[in-house]
Amino acid sequence: MIQKEELHNVIVVGAQWGDEGKAKVVDMLAEQADVVIRSQGGCNAGHTVKFNGETFKFHHLPSGLLYPEKWCIIGSGVVIAPEVLKKELEDIHAKGYSTENLKISERCHVTLPYHIEQDKRQELLRTANAPESKIGTTGRGIGPTYMDKVGRIGIRAGDLLEPPEVLRKQIQRIISEKGFFEQASLPYLLDVCEAYKAILAPYITDTVALLQDALAQNKRLLFEGAQGTLLDVDFGTYPYVTSSNSTAGGACTGTGVGPSKIDATLGVMKAYLTRVGEGPFPTEQSNEVGEILGERGQEFGTTTGRKRRTGWFDGVVARYGVEVNGLDGIALTKLDVLDTFAEIKIATHYQHIHTHEAYHRFPASLSVLADLEPVYETLEGWQSDTTQITQYEDLPPACKAYLKRLEEVSHCPVWMVSVGPERQQTMMRKNVFNPTVAV
Ligand code: IMP
């Protein structure tokens, strides 16, 4: 329960399978924050930010970057693909914005060309061996970079700044531990590291110290999650997950800010559900409903352009997200996508197809999950345009009834409602940084 009148440090996480619309939420909250921080994932993320009438697609960069007076930090838990970052930075510079406020942790691990090769090769092998075992990764080398980090054979951003003989020794050790490298000889890797150093060096710093100083100065920190709860390597639908902790705990381990410093956690959820890539999705609608959701919601991946799978809001997933992230509030996005439906469904729980046992919690076992089917409650649709509504009270009664039921099923209040991509298409029910103040 939130006690403090004014909150300083807020985590925003995806509470479903990613693509919940976190960037818009973070962009809006960033106005009130002093520092915006990414803590995990890498360029597998795709965050669309609209700023001064222009659209930006960020993969590594924190969504607050376009506010020059705010520090934007890429924390130690993030993995960086320097060539992709370079393009993101060039795009911003070409549009006339500075990136001097960007700080990259010296502890971030760097994706090397062989990580990308490995990611693609593993997916091909999975597809060839057993098509159902394909994960549908973004092909950005994310998993292999984290594997090498945990295997203690990675290269960190700060390592690129070490004297050449120190880096050379490190690469030699990596080559000998990895066994063989056809496309990755020592001279080749040294050249790659030199090129990466040129891209990253201006931004690399001790972000732990920066963040501790910011805390000491009572600055407001906003942690920007990537991916979503059900893609978390520990709590997601393993192995159909990403390779980092995309739940709220990752905001601490991926930045060096202790859990006691966090004041509130906001979970972003779509008013329906989507998933990109393979893996279970109990409320998936591979039918006309799914087509309408996909079309109205423009459900295509920002990073890969892949068509997203779509389905009804899943209360089991939502409660799980509320629990494992310790959510204080929900930011509900894309409510307007449901505007045309005569009936809308919410899954309240699952039921075993053989035993008929009710499941109210999300199981770890995928074979158990495969034997569960969602139990739906059908609510009346509102069948009117919500995209111009700016006050919660002005929403159609059936729409408010849907939101109320969604809160009950999720066990969490809805703090923000979004009915379109623009900032003004947002209803704030709580001032996130100051929840006791009416909005
Ligand atoms: P990886 O992170 O590229 O290894 O991909 C692992 C899984 O996470 C795949 O199913 C991807 O589609 C999914 N994934 C990774 N990043 C995102 C994201 O930002 N949004 C949605 N899904 C993602």
XYZ file of C-alpha atoms and ligand atoms in Angstrom:
462
model
C 0.000 0.000 0.000
C 1.284 3.385 -0.918
C 1.710 5.619 2.129
C 3.882 8.495 1.015
C 2.156 11.577 -0.297
C 4.694 12.190 -2.982
C 6.387 9.375 -4.805
C 9.766 9.827 -6.344
C 10.742 6.559 -7.891
C 8.277 4.748 -10.119
C 8.692 1.574 -12.147
C 6.683 1.055 -15.325
C 6.509 -2.559 -16.514
C 4.668 -4.481 -19.181
C 2.192 -6.748 -17.421
C 1.351 -9.032 -20.365
C 3.421 -10.305 -23.340
C 5.080 -7.015 -24.255
C 3.860 -4.350 -26.699
C 1.403 -3.023 -24.118
C 2.098 0.589 -25.047
C 4.702 1.285 -22.372
C 6.450 3.965 -24.424
C 3.428 6.266 -24.477
C 2.911 5.837 -20.731
C 6.587 6.446 -19.980
C 6.686 9.402 -22.346
C 3.787 11.026 -20.490
C 5.197 10.331 -17.024
C 8.661 11.436 -18.125
C 7.392 15.019 -18.067
C 7.274 14.786 -14.272
C 10.476 12.758 -13.850
C 14.088 13.915 -13.679
C 15.729 10.685 -14.812
C 14.409 7.956 -17.137
C 16.162 4.593 -16.951
C 16.107 1.384 -18.998
C 17.148 -1.609 -16.940
C 16.912 -4.745 -19.089
C 16.484 -6.121 -22.600
C 18.105 -4.459 -25.545
C 17.215 -3.741 -29.138
C 14.609 -6.510 -29.109
C 12.386 -3.763 -27.686
C 10.630 -1.362 -29.994
C 9.186 1.724 -28.367
C 7.306 4.186 -30.555
C 7.518 7.712 -29.183
C 5.607 10.668 -30.634
C 7.240 13.998 -29.848
C 6.381 17.429 -31.292
C 4.464 15.823 -34.151
C 7.299 13.463 -35.115
C 7.470 9.711 -34.641
C 10.575 8.075 -33.215
C 11.246 4.362 -32.913
C 13.499 3.615 -29.967
C 15.066 0.224 -29.409
C 17.711 0.865 -26.745
C 16.994 4.428 -25.847
C 14.894 5.464 -22.856
C 11.668 7.128 -23.957
C 12.505 10.369 -22.113
C 15.538 11.092 -24.287
C 13.903 13.903 -26.221
C 13.635 16.049 -23.086
C 17.142 17.562 -23.067
C 17.083 18.485 -19.367
C 16.460 14.912 -18.189
C 19.145 12.334 -17.751
C 18.406 9.201 -19.725
C 20.222 6.171 -18.483
C 20.806 2.787 -20.056
C 21.352 0.684 -16.948
C 23.711 -2.227 -16.416
C 21.060 -4.884 -17.123
C 20.609 -3.770 -20.721
C 22.535 -5.431 -23.564
C 23.662 -3.117 -26.341
C 24.020 -3.704 -30.072
C 26.207 -0.729 -30.989
C 25.380 -0.681 -34.716
C 21.645 -0.527 -33.961
C 22.215 2.152 -31.337
C 24.246 4.148 -33.845
C 21.263 4.225 -36.244
C 18.918 5.299 -33.448
C 21.268 8.125 -32.497
C 21.745 9.222 -36.125
C 17.986 9.352 -36.577
C 17.612 11.621 -33.556
C 20.507 13.857 -34.588
C 19.091 14.122 -38.139
C 15.825 15.409 -36.643
C 17.751 18.114 -34.803
C 17.786 16.695 -31.271
C 20.826 16.292 -29.050
C 21.687 13.097 -27.181
C 24.044 14.659 -24.667
C 21.698 13.633 -21.865
C 22.250 9.931 -22.651
C 24.364 7.894 -20.215
C 25.290 4.252 -20.745
C 26.398 2.028 -17.889
C 29.943 0.749 -18.166
C 28.501 -2.569 -16.970
C 26.166 -3.088 -19.955
C 27.077 -6.137 -22.013
C 27.685 -5.690 -25.706
C 26.188 -7.832 -28.464
C 28.871 -9.005 -30.889
C 28.272 -10.238 -34.452
C 28.617 -13.864 -33.345
C 25.752 -13.451 -30.877
C 23.443 -12.470 -33.724
C 24.689 -15.417 -35.805
C 24.098 -17.751 -32.870
C 20.588 -16.432 -32.271
C 19.642 -17.039 -35.912
C 21.373 -20.438 -36.038
C 19.622 -21.653 -32.874
C 16.248 -20.634 -34.271
C 16.981 -22.504 -37.525
C 18.006 -25.593 -35.570
C 14.886 -25.428 -33.430
C 12.733 -25.084 -36.531
C 14.503 -27.997 -38.273
C 14.394 -30.314 -35.234
C 10.908 -29.635 -33.974
C 8.992 -26.675 -35.444
C 6.955 -26.266 -32.259
C 10.160 -25.557 -30.311
C 10.877 -22.408 -32.333
C 10.792 -19.396 -29.991
C 10.363 -16.715 -32.625
C 13.101 -14.481 -31.238
C 13.708 -11.041 -32.686
C 17.007 -12.324 -34.136
C 18.918 -9.507 -32.437
C 21.345 -11.733 -30.526
C 19.707 -10.992 -27.176
C 19.707 -14.554 -25.752
C 23.321 -15.351 -26.703
C 24.551 -12.010 -25.290
C 22.912 -12.768 -21.941
C 24.213 -16.367 -22.100
C 27.772 -15.066 -22.390
C 27.162 -12.522 -19.627
C 26.039 -15.239 -17.246
C 28.766 -17.579 -18.558
C 31.328 -14.865 -17.705
C 32.615 -14.615 -21.245
C 30.936 -11.374 -22.267
C 32.355 -7.967 -23.115
C 31.017 -4.981 -21.240
C 30.774 -1.442 -22.573
C 33.419 -0.368 -20.056
C 35.785 -3.112 -21.249
C 35.951 -1.354 -24.625
C 37.663 1.575 -22.888
C 40.389 -0.568 -21.300
C 43.973 -0.279 -22.612
C 44.364 -2.351 -25.832
C 46.487 -5.060 -24.159
C 43.840 -5.607 -21.453
C 41.036 -5.947 -24.011
C 43.216 -8.200 -26.187
C 43.768 -10.568 -23.241
C 40.072 -10.618 -22.489
C 39.154 -11.477 -26.077
C 41.842 -14.176 -26.163
C 40.319 -15.726 -23.053
C 36.844 -15.586 -24.583
C 38.073 -17.240 -27.781
C 39.809 -20.014 -25.851
C 36.764 -20.618 -23.614
C 34.297 -20.601 -26.479
C 36.433 -23.179 -28.265
C 36.428 -22.045 -31.859
C 35.545 -19.132 -33.993
C 35.477 -19.225 -37.717
C 34.236 -15.717 -38.303
C 35.648 -14.322 -35.104
C 39.418 -14.213 -35.067
C 41.302 -12.055 -32.594
C 42.174 -9.287 -35.095
C 38.592 -9.221 -36.382
C 37.141 -8.926 -32.873
C 39.636 -6.239 -31.935
C 38.511 -4.234 -34.975
C 34.858 -4.740 -34.073
C 35.526 -3.577 -30.517
C 37.352 -0.509 -31.807
C 34.355 0.403 -33.966
C 31.974 -0.171 -31.053
C 34.118 1.931 -28.757
C 33.840 4.853 -31.194
C 30.036 4.630 -31.008
C 29.647 4.110 -27.267
C 32.589 5.960 -25.664
C 30.951 9.417 -25.479
C 28.111 7.987 -23.415
C 29.751 5.384 -21.167
C 29.868 6.322 -17.508
C 29.385 5.057 -13.946
C 25.586 5.123 -13.925
C 25.416 3.574 -10.455
C 27.097 6.699 -9.082
C 24.818 8.935 -11.153
C 21.719 7.212 -9.860
C 22.887 7.283 -6.258
C 23.568 11.011 -6.596
C 20.118 11.483 -8.113
C 18.561 9.620 -5.176
C 20.505 11.733 -2.696
C 19.209 14.871 -4.424
C 15.616 13.599 -4.206
C 15.258 13.514 -7.977
C 12.379 11.609 -9.502
C 13.410 8.373 -11.165
C 11.254 6.665 -13.762
C 12.190 3.091 -14.655
C 11.105 2.055 -18.139
C 10.506 -1.675 -18.530
C 10.873 -3.518 -21.818
C 9.034 -6.645 -22.989
C 6.494 -7.929 -20.459
C 5.843 -10.102 -17.416
C 4.981 -13.255 -19.380
C 8.249 -12.885 -21.342
C 10.364 -12.723 -18.163
C 13.027 -15.444 -18.111
C 11.948 -16.546 -14.602
C 8.215 -15.846 -14.565
C 7.244 -16.046 -18.229
C 6.106 -18.967 -20.349
C 9.571 -20.531 -20.358
C 11.224 -21.334 -22.778
C 9.065 -18.993 -24.897
C 10.508 -15.961 -23.153
C 13.195 -13.371 -23.542
C 16.483 -13.714 -21.651
C 16.149 -11.010 -19.017
C 13.998 -10.115 -16.020
C 11.300 -7.946 -17.517
C 9.356 -7.926 -14.231
C 9.692 -5.108 -11.689
C 12.628 -6.736 -9.874
C 14.702 -6.266 -13.028
C 14.460 -2.514 -12.540
C 16.590 -2.880 -9.389
C 19.035 -5.569 -10.487
C 19.506 -3.841 -13.822
C 20.355 -0.407 -12.421
C 21.899 -0.715 -8.971
C 18.983 1.031 -7.242
C 17.852 -0.941 -4.200
C 14.238 -2.148 -3.825
C 13.640 0.007 -0.732
C 14.006 3.100 -2.936
C 11.062 2.185 -5.160
C 7.838 3.989 -4.298
C 5.338 2.626 -6.809
C 5.011 0.173 -9.665
C 2.681 0.760 -12.581
C 1.780 -2.113 -14.885
C 0.845 -1.391 -18.468
C -1.859 -3.657 -19.908
C -3.728 -3.617 -23.174
C -7.522 -3.707 -22.890
C -7.248 -6.974 -24.849
C -4.168 -9.133 -25.350
C -1.431 -9.665 -27.920
C 1.647 -11.801 -28.271
C 4.372 -11.789 -30.922
C 6.480 -14.887 -31.484
C 5.680 -18.440 -30.450
C 4.426 -19.860 -27.144
C 1.179 -20.356 -25.235
C -1.579 -17.764 -25.327
C -4.748 -19.157 -23.682
C -7.184 -16.429 -24.760
C -5.896 -16.214 -28.350
C -8.615 -15.641 -30.951
C -7.567 -17.169 -34.269
C -10.830 -16.057 -35.819
C -12.720 -12.992 -36.957
C -12.502 -11.411 -33.486
C -8.716 -11.791 -33.611
C -8.607 -10.281 -37.101
C -10.642 -7.261 -35.992
C -8.455 -6.734 -32.921
C -5.313 -6.967 -35.070
C -6.645 -4.596 -37.712
C -8.112 -1.991 -35.363
C -5.091 -2.202 -33.070
C -2.545 -2.131 -35.935
C -0.878 -5.095 -34.322
C 2.470 -5.387 -36.069
C 5.817 -5.608 -34.220
C 7.881 -2.375 -34.055
C 11.183 -4.257 -34.247
C 10.424 -7.115 -36.636
C 7.214 -5.994 -38.397
C 5.695 -9.397 -37.553
C 1.926 -9.696 -37.232
C 0.983 -10.011 -33.567
C -1.366 -12.699 -32.303
C -4.460 -11.279 -30.603
C -7.015 -12.350 -28.003
C -9.326 -11.321 -25.165
C -8.169 -9.826 -21.864
C -6.943 -12.598 -19.593
C -7.657 -12.077 -15.884
C -5.303 -14.894 -14.861
C -2.423 -13.236 -16.702
C -3.409 -9.861 -15.238
C -3.522 -11.118 -11.622
C -0.200 -12.869 -12.124
C 1.276 -9.608 -13.417
C -0.160 -7.723 -10.433
C 1.351 -10.272 -8.034
C 4.847 -10.840 -9.415
C 5.420 -7.145 -10.058
C 3.662 -5.918 -6.918
C 1.619 -3.521 -9.040
C 0.014 -0.499 -7.407
C -1.893 0.580 -10.490
C -2.662 -0.317 -14.081
C -2.192 1.879 -17.149
C -4.756 0.462 -19.556
C -4.021 1.101 -23.215
C -5.847 0.757 -26.529
C -9.308 0.732 -24.971
C -10.648 2.329 -28.171
C -9.762 -0.818 -30.153
C -12.786 -2.438 -28.462
C -15.147 0.402 -29.519
C -16.936 -1.567 -32.272
C -17.626 -4.852 -30.479
C -21.214 -5.721 -29.490
C -19.868 -8.150 -26.875
C -16.517 -8.222 -25.119
C -15.069 -11.123 -23.186
C -12.813 -11.291 -20.150
C -11.278 -14.583 -19.020
C -11.780 -14.741 -15.258
C -9.976 -18.071 -14.701
C -9.037 -21.294 -16.462
C -10.598 -24.732 -16.302
C -8.886 -28.099 -16.835
C -10.306 -29.714 -19.973
C -10.426 -33.209 -18.385
C -10.828 -32.727 -14.630
C -12.779 -29.421 -14.874
C -10.720 -28.179 -11.952
C -10.649 -24.370 -11.775
C -7.266 -22.623 -12.025
C -7.056 -19.067 -10.745
C -3.291 -18.788 -10.963
C -0.955 -19.010 -13.943
C 0.862 -22.388 -13.952
C 4.600 -22.825 -14.545
C 4.159 -26.032 -16.553
C 3.346 -25.533 -20.197
C 1.841 -29.006 -20.463
C -0.568 -28.150 -17.640
C -1.316 -24.851 -19.364
C -2.036 -26.704 -22.622
C -4.821 -28.614 -20.844
C -6.473 -25.481 -19.522
C -9.096 -23.437 -21.289
C -10.203 -19.952 -20.360
C -13.572 -19.420 -18.704
C -15.061 -16.211 -20.058
C -17.484 -13.647 -18.783
C -19.271 -11.762 -21.556
C -19.837 -8.054 -21.136
C -21.911 -5.686 -23.198
C -19.935 -3.596 -25.700
C -20.402 0.191 -25.867
C -20.247 0.482 -29.668
C -19.315 4.139 -29.753
C -16.163 6.128 -30.406
C -14.093 6.749 -27.276
C -11.081 8.292 -29.010
C -12.133 11.905 -28.331
C -13.054 11.370 -24.672
C -10.715 13.050 -22.224
C -12.570 12.574 -18.916
C -13.137 9.156 -17.375
C -16.630 10.168 -16.292
C -17.591 10.787 -19.927
C -16.905 7.200 -21.014
C -20.056 5.250 -21.998
C -21.600 3.346 -19.054
C -20.875 -0.052 -20.648
C -17.247 0.976 -21.068
C -16.974 1.984 -17.405
C -18.598 -1.334 -16.469
C -15.928 -3.143 -18.507
C -13.157 -1.215 -16.733
C -14.678 -1.883 -13.335
C -14.865 -5.611 -14.014
C -11.328 -5.592 -15.360
C -10.138 -3.988 -12.108
C -12.022 -6.573 -10.031
C -10.653 -9.492 -12.017
C -7.103 -8.063 -11.951
C -7.177 -7.141 -8.232
C -5.682 -3.740 -9.056
C -7.021 -0.241 -9.760
C -6.785 1.359 -13.200
C -4.805 4.594 -12.849
C -4.565 5.605 -16.495
C -6.696 4.877 -19.553
C -5.463 5.416 -23.089
C -7.803 5.683 -26.095
C -5.334 6.521 -28.855
C -1.678 7.211 -29.588
C -1.758 10.939 -28.829
C -1.000 12.353 -25.410
C -4.377 14.087 -25.138
C -6.032 10.695 -25.681
C -5.237 9.728 -22.108
C -7.357 9.831 -18.979
C -5.407 10.130 -15.744
C -7.289 8.791 -12.741
C -4.269 9.157 -10.433
C -1.305 11.443 -10.509
C 1.276 8.669 -10.551
C 4.042 10.652 -8.878
C 1.604 12.085 -6.373
C -1.341 9.695 -5.956
C -3.050 11.569 -3.148
C -3.572 14.583 -5.398
C -6.746 14.470 -7.483
C -6.269 14.868 -11.236
P 14.311 -12.332 -27.925
O 14.126 -11.352 -26.831
O 14.720 -11.694 -29.234
O 15.245 -13.449 -27.550
O 12.900 -13.033 -28.236
C 12.296 -13.916 -27.303
C 10.784 -13.753 -27.309
O 10.437 -12.487 -26.755
C 10.136 -13.791 -28.692
O 8.868 -14.387 -28.581
C 9.976 -12.332 -29.048
O 8.929 -12.126 -29.983
C 9.635 -11.751 -27.689
N 9.999 -10.337 -27.557
C 11.224 -9.821 -27.365
N 11.178 -8.497 -27.266
C 9.886 -8.155 -27.366
C 9.186 -6.892 -27.283
O 9.767 -5.829 -27.088
N 7.841 -6.957 -27.419
C 7.172 -8.135 -27.591
N 7.778 -9.325 -27.668
C 9.124 -9.333 -27.549
